GROMACS .gro file of C-alpha atoms in nm:
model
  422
    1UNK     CA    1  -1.877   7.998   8.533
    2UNK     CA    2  -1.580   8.057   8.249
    3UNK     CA    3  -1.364   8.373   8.343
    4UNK     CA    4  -1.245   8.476   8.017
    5UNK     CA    5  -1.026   8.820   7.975
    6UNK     CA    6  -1.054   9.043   7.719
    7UNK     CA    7  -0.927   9.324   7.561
    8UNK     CA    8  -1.078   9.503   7.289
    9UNK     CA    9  -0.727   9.717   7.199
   10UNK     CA   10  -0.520   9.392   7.254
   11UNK     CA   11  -0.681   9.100   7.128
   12UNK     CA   12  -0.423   8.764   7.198
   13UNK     CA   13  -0.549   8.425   7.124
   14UNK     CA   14  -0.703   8.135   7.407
   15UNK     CA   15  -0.762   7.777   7.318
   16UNK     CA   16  -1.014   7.635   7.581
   17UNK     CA   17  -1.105   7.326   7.675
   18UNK     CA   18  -1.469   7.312   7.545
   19UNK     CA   19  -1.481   7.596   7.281
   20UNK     CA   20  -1.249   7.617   6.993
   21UNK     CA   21  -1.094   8.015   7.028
   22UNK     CA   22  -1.193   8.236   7.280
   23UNK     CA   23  -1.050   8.607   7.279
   24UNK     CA   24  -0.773   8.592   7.592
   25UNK     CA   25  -0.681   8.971   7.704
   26UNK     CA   26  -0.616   9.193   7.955
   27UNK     CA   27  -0.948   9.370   8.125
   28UNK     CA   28  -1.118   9.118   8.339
   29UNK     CA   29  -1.489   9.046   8.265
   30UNK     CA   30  -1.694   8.720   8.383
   31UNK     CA   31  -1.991   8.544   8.171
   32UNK     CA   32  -2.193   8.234   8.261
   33UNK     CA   33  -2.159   8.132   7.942
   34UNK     CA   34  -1.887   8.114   7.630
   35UNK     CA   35  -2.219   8.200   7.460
   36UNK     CA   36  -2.208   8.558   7.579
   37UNK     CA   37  -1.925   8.672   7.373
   38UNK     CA   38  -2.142   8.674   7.052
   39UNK     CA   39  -2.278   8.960   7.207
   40UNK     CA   40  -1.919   9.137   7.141
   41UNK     CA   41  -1.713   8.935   6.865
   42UNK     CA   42  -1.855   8.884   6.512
   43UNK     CA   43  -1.821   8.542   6.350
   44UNK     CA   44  -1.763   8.484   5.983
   45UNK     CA   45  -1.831   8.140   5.901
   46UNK     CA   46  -1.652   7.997   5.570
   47UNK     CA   47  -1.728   7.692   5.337
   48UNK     CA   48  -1.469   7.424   5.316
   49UNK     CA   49  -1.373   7.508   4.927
   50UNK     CA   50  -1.332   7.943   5.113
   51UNK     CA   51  -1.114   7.841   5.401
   52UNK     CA   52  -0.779   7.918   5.149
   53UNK     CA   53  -0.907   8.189   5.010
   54UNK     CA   54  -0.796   8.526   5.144
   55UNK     CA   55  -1.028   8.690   5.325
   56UNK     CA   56  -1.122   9.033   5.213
   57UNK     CA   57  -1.422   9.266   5.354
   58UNK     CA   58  -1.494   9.099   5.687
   59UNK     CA   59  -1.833   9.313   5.788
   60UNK     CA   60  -1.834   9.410   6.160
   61UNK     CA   61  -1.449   9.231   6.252
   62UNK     CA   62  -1.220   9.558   6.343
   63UNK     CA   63  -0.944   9.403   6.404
   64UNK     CA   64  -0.799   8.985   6.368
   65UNK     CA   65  -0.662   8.778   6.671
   66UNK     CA   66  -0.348   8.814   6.773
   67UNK     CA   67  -0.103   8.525   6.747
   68UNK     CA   68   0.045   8.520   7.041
   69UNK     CA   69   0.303   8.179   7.094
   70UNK     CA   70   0.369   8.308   7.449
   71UNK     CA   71   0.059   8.236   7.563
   72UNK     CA   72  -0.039   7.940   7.314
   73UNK     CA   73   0.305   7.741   7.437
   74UNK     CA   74   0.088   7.712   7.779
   75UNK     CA   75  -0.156   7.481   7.608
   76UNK     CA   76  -0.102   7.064   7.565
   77UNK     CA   77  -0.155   7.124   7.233
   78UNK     CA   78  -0.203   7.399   6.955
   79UNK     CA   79  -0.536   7.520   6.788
   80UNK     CA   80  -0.682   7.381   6.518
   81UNK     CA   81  -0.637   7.609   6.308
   82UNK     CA   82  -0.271   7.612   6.282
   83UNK     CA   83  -0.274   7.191   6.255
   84UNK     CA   84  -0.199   7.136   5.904
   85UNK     CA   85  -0.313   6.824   5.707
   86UNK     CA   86  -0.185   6.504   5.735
   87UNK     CA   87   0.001   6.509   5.357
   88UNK     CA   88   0.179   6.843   5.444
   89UNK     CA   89   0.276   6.790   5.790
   90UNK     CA   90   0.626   6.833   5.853
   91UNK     CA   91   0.891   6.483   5.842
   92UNK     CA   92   1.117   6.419   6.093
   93UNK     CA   93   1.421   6.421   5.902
   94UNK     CA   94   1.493   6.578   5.602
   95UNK     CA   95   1.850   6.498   5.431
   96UNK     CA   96   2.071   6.773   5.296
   97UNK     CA   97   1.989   6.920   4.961
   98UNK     CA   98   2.284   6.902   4.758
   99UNK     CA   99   2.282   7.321   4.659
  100UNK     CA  100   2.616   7.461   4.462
  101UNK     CA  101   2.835   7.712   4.691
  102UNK     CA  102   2.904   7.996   4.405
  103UNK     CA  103   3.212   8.243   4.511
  104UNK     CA  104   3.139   8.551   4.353
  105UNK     CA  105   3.459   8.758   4.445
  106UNK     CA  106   3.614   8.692   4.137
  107UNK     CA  107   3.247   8.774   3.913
  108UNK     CA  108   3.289   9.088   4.175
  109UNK     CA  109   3.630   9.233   4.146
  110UNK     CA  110   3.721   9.502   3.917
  111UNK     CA  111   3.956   9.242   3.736
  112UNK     CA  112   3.696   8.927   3.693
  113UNK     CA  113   3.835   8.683   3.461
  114UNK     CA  114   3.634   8.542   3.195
  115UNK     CA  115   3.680   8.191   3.317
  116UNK     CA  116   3.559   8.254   3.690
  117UNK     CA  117   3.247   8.409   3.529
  118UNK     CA  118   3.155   8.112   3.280
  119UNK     CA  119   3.198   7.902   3.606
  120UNK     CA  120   2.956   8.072   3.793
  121UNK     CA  121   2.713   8.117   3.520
  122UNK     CA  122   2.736   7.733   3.503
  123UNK     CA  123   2.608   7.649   3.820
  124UNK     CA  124   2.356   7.870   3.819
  125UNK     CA  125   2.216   7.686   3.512
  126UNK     CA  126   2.307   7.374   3.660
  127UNK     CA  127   2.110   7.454   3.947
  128UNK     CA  128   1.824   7.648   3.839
  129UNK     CA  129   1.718   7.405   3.604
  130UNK     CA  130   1.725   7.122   3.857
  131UNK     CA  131   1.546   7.326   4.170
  132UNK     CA  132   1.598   7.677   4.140
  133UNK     CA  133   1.827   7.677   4.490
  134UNK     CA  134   2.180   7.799   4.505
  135UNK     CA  135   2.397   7.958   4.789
  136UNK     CA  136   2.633   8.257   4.716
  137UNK     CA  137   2.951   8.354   4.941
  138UNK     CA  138   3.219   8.627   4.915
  139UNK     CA  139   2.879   8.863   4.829
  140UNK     CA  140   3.037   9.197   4.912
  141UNK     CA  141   2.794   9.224   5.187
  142UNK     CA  142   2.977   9.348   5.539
  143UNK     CA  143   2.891   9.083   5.816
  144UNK     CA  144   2.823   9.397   6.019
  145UNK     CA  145   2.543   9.517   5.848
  146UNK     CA  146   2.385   9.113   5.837
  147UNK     CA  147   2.483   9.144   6.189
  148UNK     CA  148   2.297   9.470   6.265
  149UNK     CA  149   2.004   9.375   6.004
  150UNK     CA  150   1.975   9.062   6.274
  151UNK     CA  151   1.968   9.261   6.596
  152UNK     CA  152   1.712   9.542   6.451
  153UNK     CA  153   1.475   9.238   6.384
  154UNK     CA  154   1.528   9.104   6.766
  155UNK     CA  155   1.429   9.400   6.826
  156UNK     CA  156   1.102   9.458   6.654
  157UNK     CA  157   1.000   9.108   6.747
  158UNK     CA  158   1.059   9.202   7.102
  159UNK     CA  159   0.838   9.436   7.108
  160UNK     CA  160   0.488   9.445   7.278
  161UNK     CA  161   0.206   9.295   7.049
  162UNK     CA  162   0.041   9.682   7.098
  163UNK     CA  163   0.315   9.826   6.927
  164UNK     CA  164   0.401   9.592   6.634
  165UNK     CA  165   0.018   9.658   6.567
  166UNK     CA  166   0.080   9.986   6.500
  167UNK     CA  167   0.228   9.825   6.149
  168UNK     CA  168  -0.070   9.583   6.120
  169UNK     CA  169  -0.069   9.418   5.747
  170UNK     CA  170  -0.430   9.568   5.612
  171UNK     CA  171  -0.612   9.294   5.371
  172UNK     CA  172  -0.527   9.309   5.020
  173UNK     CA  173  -0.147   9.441   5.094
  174UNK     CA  174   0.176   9.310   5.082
  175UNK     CA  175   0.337   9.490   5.358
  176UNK     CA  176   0.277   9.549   5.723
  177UNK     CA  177   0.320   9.318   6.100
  178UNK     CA  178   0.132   9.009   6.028
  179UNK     CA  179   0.049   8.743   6.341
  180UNK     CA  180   0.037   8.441   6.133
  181UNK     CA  181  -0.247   8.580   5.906
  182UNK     CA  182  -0.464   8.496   6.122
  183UNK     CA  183  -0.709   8.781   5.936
  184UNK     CA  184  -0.642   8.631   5.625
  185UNK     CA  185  -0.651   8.290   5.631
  186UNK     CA  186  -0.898   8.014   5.833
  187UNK     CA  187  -0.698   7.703   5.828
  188UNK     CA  188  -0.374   7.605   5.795
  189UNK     CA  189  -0.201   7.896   5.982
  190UNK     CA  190   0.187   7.940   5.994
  191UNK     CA  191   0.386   7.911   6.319
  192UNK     CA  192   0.483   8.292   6.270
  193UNK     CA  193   0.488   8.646   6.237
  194UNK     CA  194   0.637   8.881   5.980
  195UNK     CA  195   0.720   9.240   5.891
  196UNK     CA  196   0.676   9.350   5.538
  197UNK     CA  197   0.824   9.638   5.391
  198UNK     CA  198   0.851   9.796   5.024
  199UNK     CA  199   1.205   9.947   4.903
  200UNK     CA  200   1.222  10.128   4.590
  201UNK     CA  201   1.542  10.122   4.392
  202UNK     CA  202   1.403  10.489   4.272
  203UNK     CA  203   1.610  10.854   4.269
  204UNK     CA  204   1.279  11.002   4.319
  205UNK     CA  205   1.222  10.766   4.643
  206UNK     CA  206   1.578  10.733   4.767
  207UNK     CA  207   1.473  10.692   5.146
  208UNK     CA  208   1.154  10.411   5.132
  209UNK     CA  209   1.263  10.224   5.422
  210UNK     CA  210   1.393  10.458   5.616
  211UNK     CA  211   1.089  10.698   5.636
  212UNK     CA  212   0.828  10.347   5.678
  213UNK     CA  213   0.960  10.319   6.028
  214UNK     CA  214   0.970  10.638   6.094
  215UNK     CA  215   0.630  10.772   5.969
  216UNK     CA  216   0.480  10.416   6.094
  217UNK     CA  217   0.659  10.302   6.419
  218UNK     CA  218   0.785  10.654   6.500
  219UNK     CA  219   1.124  10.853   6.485
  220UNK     CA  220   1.252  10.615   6.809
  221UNK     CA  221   1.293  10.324   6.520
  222UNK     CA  222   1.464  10.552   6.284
  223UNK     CA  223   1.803  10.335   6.361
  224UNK     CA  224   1.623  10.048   6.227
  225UNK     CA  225   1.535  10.203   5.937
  226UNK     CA  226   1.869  10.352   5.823
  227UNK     CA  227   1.993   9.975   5.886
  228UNK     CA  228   1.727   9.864   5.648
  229UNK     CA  229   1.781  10.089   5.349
  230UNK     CA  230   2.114  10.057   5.392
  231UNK     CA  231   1.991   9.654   5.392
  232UNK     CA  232   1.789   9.662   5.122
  233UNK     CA  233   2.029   9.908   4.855
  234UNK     CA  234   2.301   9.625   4.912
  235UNK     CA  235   2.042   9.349   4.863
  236UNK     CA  236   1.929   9.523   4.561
  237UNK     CA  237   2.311   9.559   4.431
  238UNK     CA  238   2.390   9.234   4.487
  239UNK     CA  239   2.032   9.116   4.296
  240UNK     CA  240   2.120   9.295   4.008
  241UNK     CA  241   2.494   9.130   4.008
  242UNK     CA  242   2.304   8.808   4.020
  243UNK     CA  243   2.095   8.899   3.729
  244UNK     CA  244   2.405   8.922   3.493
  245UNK     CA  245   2.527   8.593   3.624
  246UNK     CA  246   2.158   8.479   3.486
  247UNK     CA  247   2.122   8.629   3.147
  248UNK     CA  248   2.478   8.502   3.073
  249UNK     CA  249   2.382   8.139   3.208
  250UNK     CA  250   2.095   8.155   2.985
  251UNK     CA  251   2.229   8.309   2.676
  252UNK     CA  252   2.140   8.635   2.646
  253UNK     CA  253   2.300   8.966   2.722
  254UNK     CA  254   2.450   9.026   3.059
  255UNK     CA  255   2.322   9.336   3.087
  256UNK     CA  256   1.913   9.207   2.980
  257UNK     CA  257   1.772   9.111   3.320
  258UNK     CA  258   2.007   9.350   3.503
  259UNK     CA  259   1.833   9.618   3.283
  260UNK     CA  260   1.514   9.493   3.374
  261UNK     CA  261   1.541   9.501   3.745
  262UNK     CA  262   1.644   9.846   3.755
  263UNK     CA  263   1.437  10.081   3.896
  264UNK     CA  264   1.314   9.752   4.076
  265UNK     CA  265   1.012   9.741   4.325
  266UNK     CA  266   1.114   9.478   4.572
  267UNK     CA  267   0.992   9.369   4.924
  268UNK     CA  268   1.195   9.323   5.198
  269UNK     CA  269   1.048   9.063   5.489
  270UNK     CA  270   1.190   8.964   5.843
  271UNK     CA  271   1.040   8.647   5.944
  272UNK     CA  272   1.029   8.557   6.318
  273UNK     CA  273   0.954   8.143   6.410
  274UNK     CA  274   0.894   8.110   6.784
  275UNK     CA  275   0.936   7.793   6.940
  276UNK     CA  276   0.643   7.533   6.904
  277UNK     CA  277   0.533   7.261   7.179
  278UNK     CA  278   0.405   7.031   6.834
  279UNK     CA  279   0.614   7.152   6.570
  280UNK     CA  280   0.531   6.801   6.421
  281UNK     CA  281   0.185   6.897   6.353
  282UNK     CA  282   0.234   7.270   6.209
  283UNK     CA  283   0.451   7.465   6.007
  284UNK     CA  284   0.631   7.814   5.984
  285UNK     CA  285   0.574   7.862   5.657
  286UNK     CA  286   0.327   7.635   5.369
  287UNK     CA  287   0.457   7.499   5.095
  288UNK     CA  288   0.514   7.746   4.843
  289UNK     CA  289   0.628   7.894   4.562
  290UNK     CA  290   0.776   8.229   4.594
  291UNK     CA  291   0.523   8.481   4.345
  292UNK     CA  292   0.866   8.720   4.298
  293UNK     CA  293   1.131   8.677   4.088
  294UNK     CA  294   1.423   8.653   4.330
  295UNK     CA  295   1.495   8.559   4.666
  296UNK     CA  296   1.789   8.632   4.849
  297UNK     CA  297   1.783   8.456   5.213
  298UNK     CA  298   1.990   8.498   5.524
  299UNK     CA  299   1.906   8.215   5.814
  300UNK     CA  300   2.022   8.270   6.137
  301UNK     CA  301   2.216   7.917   6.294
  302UNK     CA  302   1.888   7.760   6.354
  303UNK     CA  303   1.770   7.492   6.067
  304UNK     CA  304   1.412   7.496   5.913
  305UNK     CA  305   1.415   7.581   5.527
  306UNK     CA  306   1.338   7.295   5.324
  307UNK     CA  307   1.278   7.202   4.959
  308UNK     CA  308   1.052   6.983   4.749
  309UNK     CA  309   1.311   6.773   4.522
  310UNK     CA  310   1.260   6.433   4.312
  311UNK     CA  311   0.934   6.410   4.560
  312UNK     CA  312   1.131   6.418   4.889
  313UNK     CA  313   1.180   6.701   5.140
  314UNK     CA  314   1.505   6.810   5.138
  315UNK     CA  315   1.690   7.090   5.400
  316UNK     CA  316   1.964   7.380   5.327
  317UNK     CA  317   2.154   7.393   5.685
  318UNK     CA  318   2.184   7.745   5.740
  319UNK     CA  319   2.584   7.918   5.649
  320UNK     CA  320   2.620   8.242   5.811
  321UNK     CA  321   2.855   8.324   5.547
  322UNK     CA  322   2.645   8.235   5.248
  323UNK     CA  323   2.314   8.382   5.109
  324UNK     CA  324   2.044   8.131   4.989
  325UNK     CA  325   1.925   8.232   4.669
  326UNK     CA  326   1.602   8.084   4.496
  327UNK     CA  327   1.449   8.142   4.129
  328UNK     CA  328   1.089   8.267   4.207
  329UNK     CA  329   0.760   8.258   3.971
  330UNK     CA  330   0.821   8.629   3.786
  331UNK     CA  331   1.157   8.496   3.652
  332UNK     CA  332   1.022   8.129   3.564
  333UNK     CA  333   0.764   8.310   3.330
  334UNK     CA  334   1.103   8.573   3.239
  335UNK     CA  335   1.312   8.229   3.142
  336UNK     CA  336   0.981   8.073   2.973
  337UNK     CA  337   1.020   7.799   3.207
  338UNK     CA  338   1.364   7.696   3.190
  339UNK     CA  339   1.462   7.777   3.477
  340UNK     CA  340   1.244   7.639   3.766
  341UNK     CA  341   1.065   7.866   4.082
  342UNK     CA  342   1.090   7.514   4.354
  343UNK     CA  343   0.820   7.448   4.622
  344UNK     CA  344   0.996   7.477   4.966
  345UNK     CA  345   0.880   7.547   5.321
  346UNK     CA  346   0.984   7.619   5.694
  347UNK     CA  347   0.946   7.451   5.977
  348UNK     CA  348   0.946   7.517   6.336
  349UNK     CA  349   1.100   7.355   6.653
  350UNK     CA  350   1.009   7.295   7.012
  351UNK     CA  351   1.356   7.425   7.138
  352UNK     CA  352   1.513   7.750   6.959
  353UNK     CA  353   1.327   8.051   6.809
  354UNK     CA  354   1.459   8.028   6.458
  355UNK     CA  355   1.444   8.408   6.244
  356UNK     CA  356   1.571   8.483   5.872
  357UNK     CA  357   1.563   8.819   5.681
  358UNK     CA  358   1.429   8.752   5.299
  359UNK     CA  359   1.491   9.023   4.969
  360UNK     CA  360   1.215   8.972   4.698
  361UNK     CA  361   1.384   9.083   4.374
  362UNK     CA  362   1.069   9.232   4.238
  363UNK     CA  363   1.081   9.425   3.880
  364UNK     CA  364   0.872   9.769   3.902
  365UNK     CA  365   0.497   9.715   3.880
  366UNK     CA  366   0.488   9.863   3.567
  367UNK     CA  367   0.721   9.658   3.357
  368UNK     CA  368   0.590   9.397   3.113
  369UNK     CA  369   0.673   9.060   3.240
  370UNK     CA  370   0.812   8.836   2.924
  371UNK     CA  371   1.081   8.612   2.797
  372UNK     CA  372   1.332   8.780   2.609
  373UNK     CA  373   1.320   8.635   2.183
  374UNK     CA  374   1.592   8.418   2.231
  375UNK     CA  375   1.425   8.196   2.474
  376UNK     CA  376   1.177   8.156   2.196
  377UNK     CA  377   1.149   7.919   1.928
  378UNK     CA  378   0.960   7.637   1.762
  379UNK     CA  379   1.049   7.428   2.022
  380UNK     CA  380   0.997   7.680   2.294
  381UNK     CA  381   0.688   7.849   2.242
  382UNK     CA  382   0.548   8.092   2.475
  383UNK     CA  383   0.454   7.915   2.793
  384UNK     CA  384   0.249   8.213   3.004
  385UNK     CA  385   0.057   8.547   2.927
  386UNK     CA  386   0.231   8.900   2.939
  387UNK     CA  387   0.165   9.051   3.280
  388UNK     CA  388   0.286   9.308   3.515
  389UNK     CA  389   0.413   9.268   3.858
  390UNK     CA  390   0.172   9.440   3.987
  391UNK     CA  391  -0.136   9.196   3.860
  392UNK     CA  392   0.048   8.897   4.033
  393UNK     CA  393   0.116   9.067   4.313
  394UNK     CA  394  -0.280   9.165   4.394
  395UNK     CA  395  -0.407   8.768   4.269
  396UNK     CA  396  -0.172   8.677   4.559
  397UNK     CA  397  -0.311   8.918   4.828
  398UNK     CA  398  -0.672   8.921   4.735
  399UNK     CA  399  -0.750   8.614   4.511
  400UNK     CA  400  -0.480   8.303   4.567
  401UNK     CA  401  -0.269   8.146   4.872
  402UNK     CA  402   0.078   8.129   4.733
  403UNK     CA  403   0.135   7.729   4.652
  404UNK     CA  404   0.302   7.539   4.422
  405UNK     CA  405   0.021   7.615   4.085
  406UNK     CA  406   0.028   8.020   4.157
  407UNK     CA  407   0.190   8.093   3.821
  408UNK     CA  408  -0.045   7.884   3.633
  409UNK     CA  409  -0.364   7.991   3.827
  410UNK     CA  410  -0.269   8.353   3.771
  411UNK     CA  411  -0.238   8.273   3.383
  412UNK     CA  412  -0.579   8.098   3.389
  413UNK     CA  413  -0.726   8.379   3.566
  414UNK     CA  414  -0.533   8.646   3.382
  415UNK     CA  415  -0.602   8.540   3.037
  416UNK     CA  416  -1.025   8.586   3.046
  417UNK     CA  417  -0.974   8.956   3.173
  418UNK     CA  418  -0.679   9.049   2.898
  419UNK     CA  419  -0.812   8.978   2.575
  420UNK     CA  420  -0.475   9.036   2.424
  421UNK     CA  421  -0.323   8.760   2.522
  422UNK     CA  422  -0.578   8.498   2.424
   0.00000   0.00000   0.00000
């Protein structure tokens, strides 16, 4: 006979030896058979060409497993379903990606010099049109608010599965706990979980973050929300600082992409990588490129982001000091391709939990997503449709798995349904 436990508040995840995923919880109940549990847990079967696509509209299935590493790091081996396929599994080694360190405290200060500012506007170019990757120091940020911004997300991490499902991502949206999406997804699951939450850069919605944690996770996290906003208003700051740096590097106004991000409606994600007994067969997050416009990164002192360069897998060692900034897909199709949004990826370890906190620079939904005219020419037409923000963002969440074609299977979608821009 197979003891099984089971939980219907708590589901957590169980690999046995015969059957593939069998719900492992709390309240102890015994069947003769594995069979018996179809009795209590709906199964949604999916062709090979659906297993990527996210699922939406599940029927009878209240609630997705839990991933639970705790309790998976007691297995030999991992599921199945978060082996990923041969091509995409992770290399040993990955040499150092050769990123420019940009000081900004001259761009910063009151009295920036005109020389310090056409050098940083240089790298950026140099590196955006290469990979899109570049690391920023002197930021303005106070290491005690990265500091604190760490610690809150120790926190939330540590805290019983129950309660980060209080948060639970719903399908369809952007923010929310996720357990490696395991509702969302069939194959190819991330080593991970996340928390997702929206800040506005809005005087009508001055508090976002702040009253998220406390409407959703209750007035006890309310010190992890004030860290947050106060978080995400510098991240936002500093974005916008970065935008200048941009337009100039691409020759336009300073103030054009800066102008454009204001009012912006970003999301701010903590990512959490526990420790994997065959990190050589999965990974903490799929190759990718990021939807948004701009990322701004902070990795704790644990290594794992890597980038697709001149076909080889590259790694940015994490700086506490610095901020890893990317180019993501919205500001590709804002710099009609010139500069590029890079495929990159995390991976996990069998040794050290490994967490970073990641600002998506997103413009507000609304906006009109297009290249400004001097990026346009004979030479240069128009490379992708106008769209909002807000239309990439739902293809994403209900229609496409972020990878490395998302901008150009959002235009081929996109351009049937808006007749305008055939």
């Amino acid at each position: 006979m197979n003891e099984i436990l089971y939980d219907l508040n708590a589901c957590l995840l169980y690999k046995d030896s015969k059957d593939p995923w069998i719900p492992y919880c709390r309240a102890r109940v015994t069947y003769s058979s594995t069979k018996d549990l179809s009795k209590m847990v709906s199964c949604v079967t999916t062709s090979p060409q659906e297993e990527d696509t996210p699922k939406l509209g599940l029927g009878n299935i209240q609630r997705p497993p839990i991933f639970n590493p705790s309790m998976l790091n007691l297995q030999a081996t991992i599921p199945n379903q978060f082996i990923w396929p041969d091509d995409e599994k992770p290399c040993t080694e990955a040499p150092e990606l050769d990123v420019p360190l940009i000081d900004l405290q001259n761009f910063l200060s009151a009295s920036s010099s005109p020389s310090a500012t056409l050098e940083a506007s240089r790298l950026i170019s140099e590196a955006c049109s290469k990979h899109g990757f570049f690391l920023v120091v002197n930021h303005g940020i106070s290491e005690e608010l990265i500091s604190d911004a760490h610690e809150c997300m120790a926190r939330f991490f540590d805290m019983p599965p129950s309660e980060k499902q209080k948060v639970q991502r719903k399908p369809g949206e952007s923010c929310g706990y996720a357990s490696s999406f395991t509702g969302r997804f069939s194959t190819k699951l991330p080593w991970k979980e996340t928390l997702s939450f929206r800040f506005c850069d809005d005087k009508n919605s001055p508090k976002t973050v702040q009253d998220y944690f406390c409407d959703a996770l209750g007035h006890e996290l309310e010190p992890l929300g004030k860290v947050y906003q106060e978080y995400c208003e510098a991240m936002s700051s500093l974005s916008l600082k970065i935008m200048e740096l941009l337009g100039l590097s691409l020759g336009v106004s300073r103030d054009y992409f800066r102008e454009f991000f204001e009012e912006n409606d970003s999301i701010m994600r903590l990512k959490y990588y526990p420790p994997c007994q065959k990190p050589d067969l999965t990974l903490g997050t799929g190759p990718h490129c990021d939807p948004t416009s701009l990322t701004i990164l902070h990795q704790d002192n644990v290594n794992g982001l890597q980038v697709f360069v001149e076909n080889q897998w590259r790694s940015i060692s994490p700086n506490p000091k610095a901020f890893v900034v990317n180019i993501g897909d919205t500001f590709m199709a804002l710099s009609n391709n010139r500069y590029m949004s890079c495929l990159h990826r995390a991976v996990v370890n069998s040794q050290s939990e490994r967490k970073s906190l990641a600002f998506f620079l997103c413009p507000n939904k609304d906006r009109v997503v297009k290249p400004p005219r001097e990026l346009l020419d004979s030479n240069a037409p128009r490379r992708y449709p106008d769209f909002t923000w807000s239309m990439l963002l739902e293809f994403t969440q209900k229609h496409y798995r972020a990878d490395m074609n998302t901008l150009q299977a959002f235009s081929d979608w996109l351009i049937p349904r808006c007749p305008s821009n055939k």
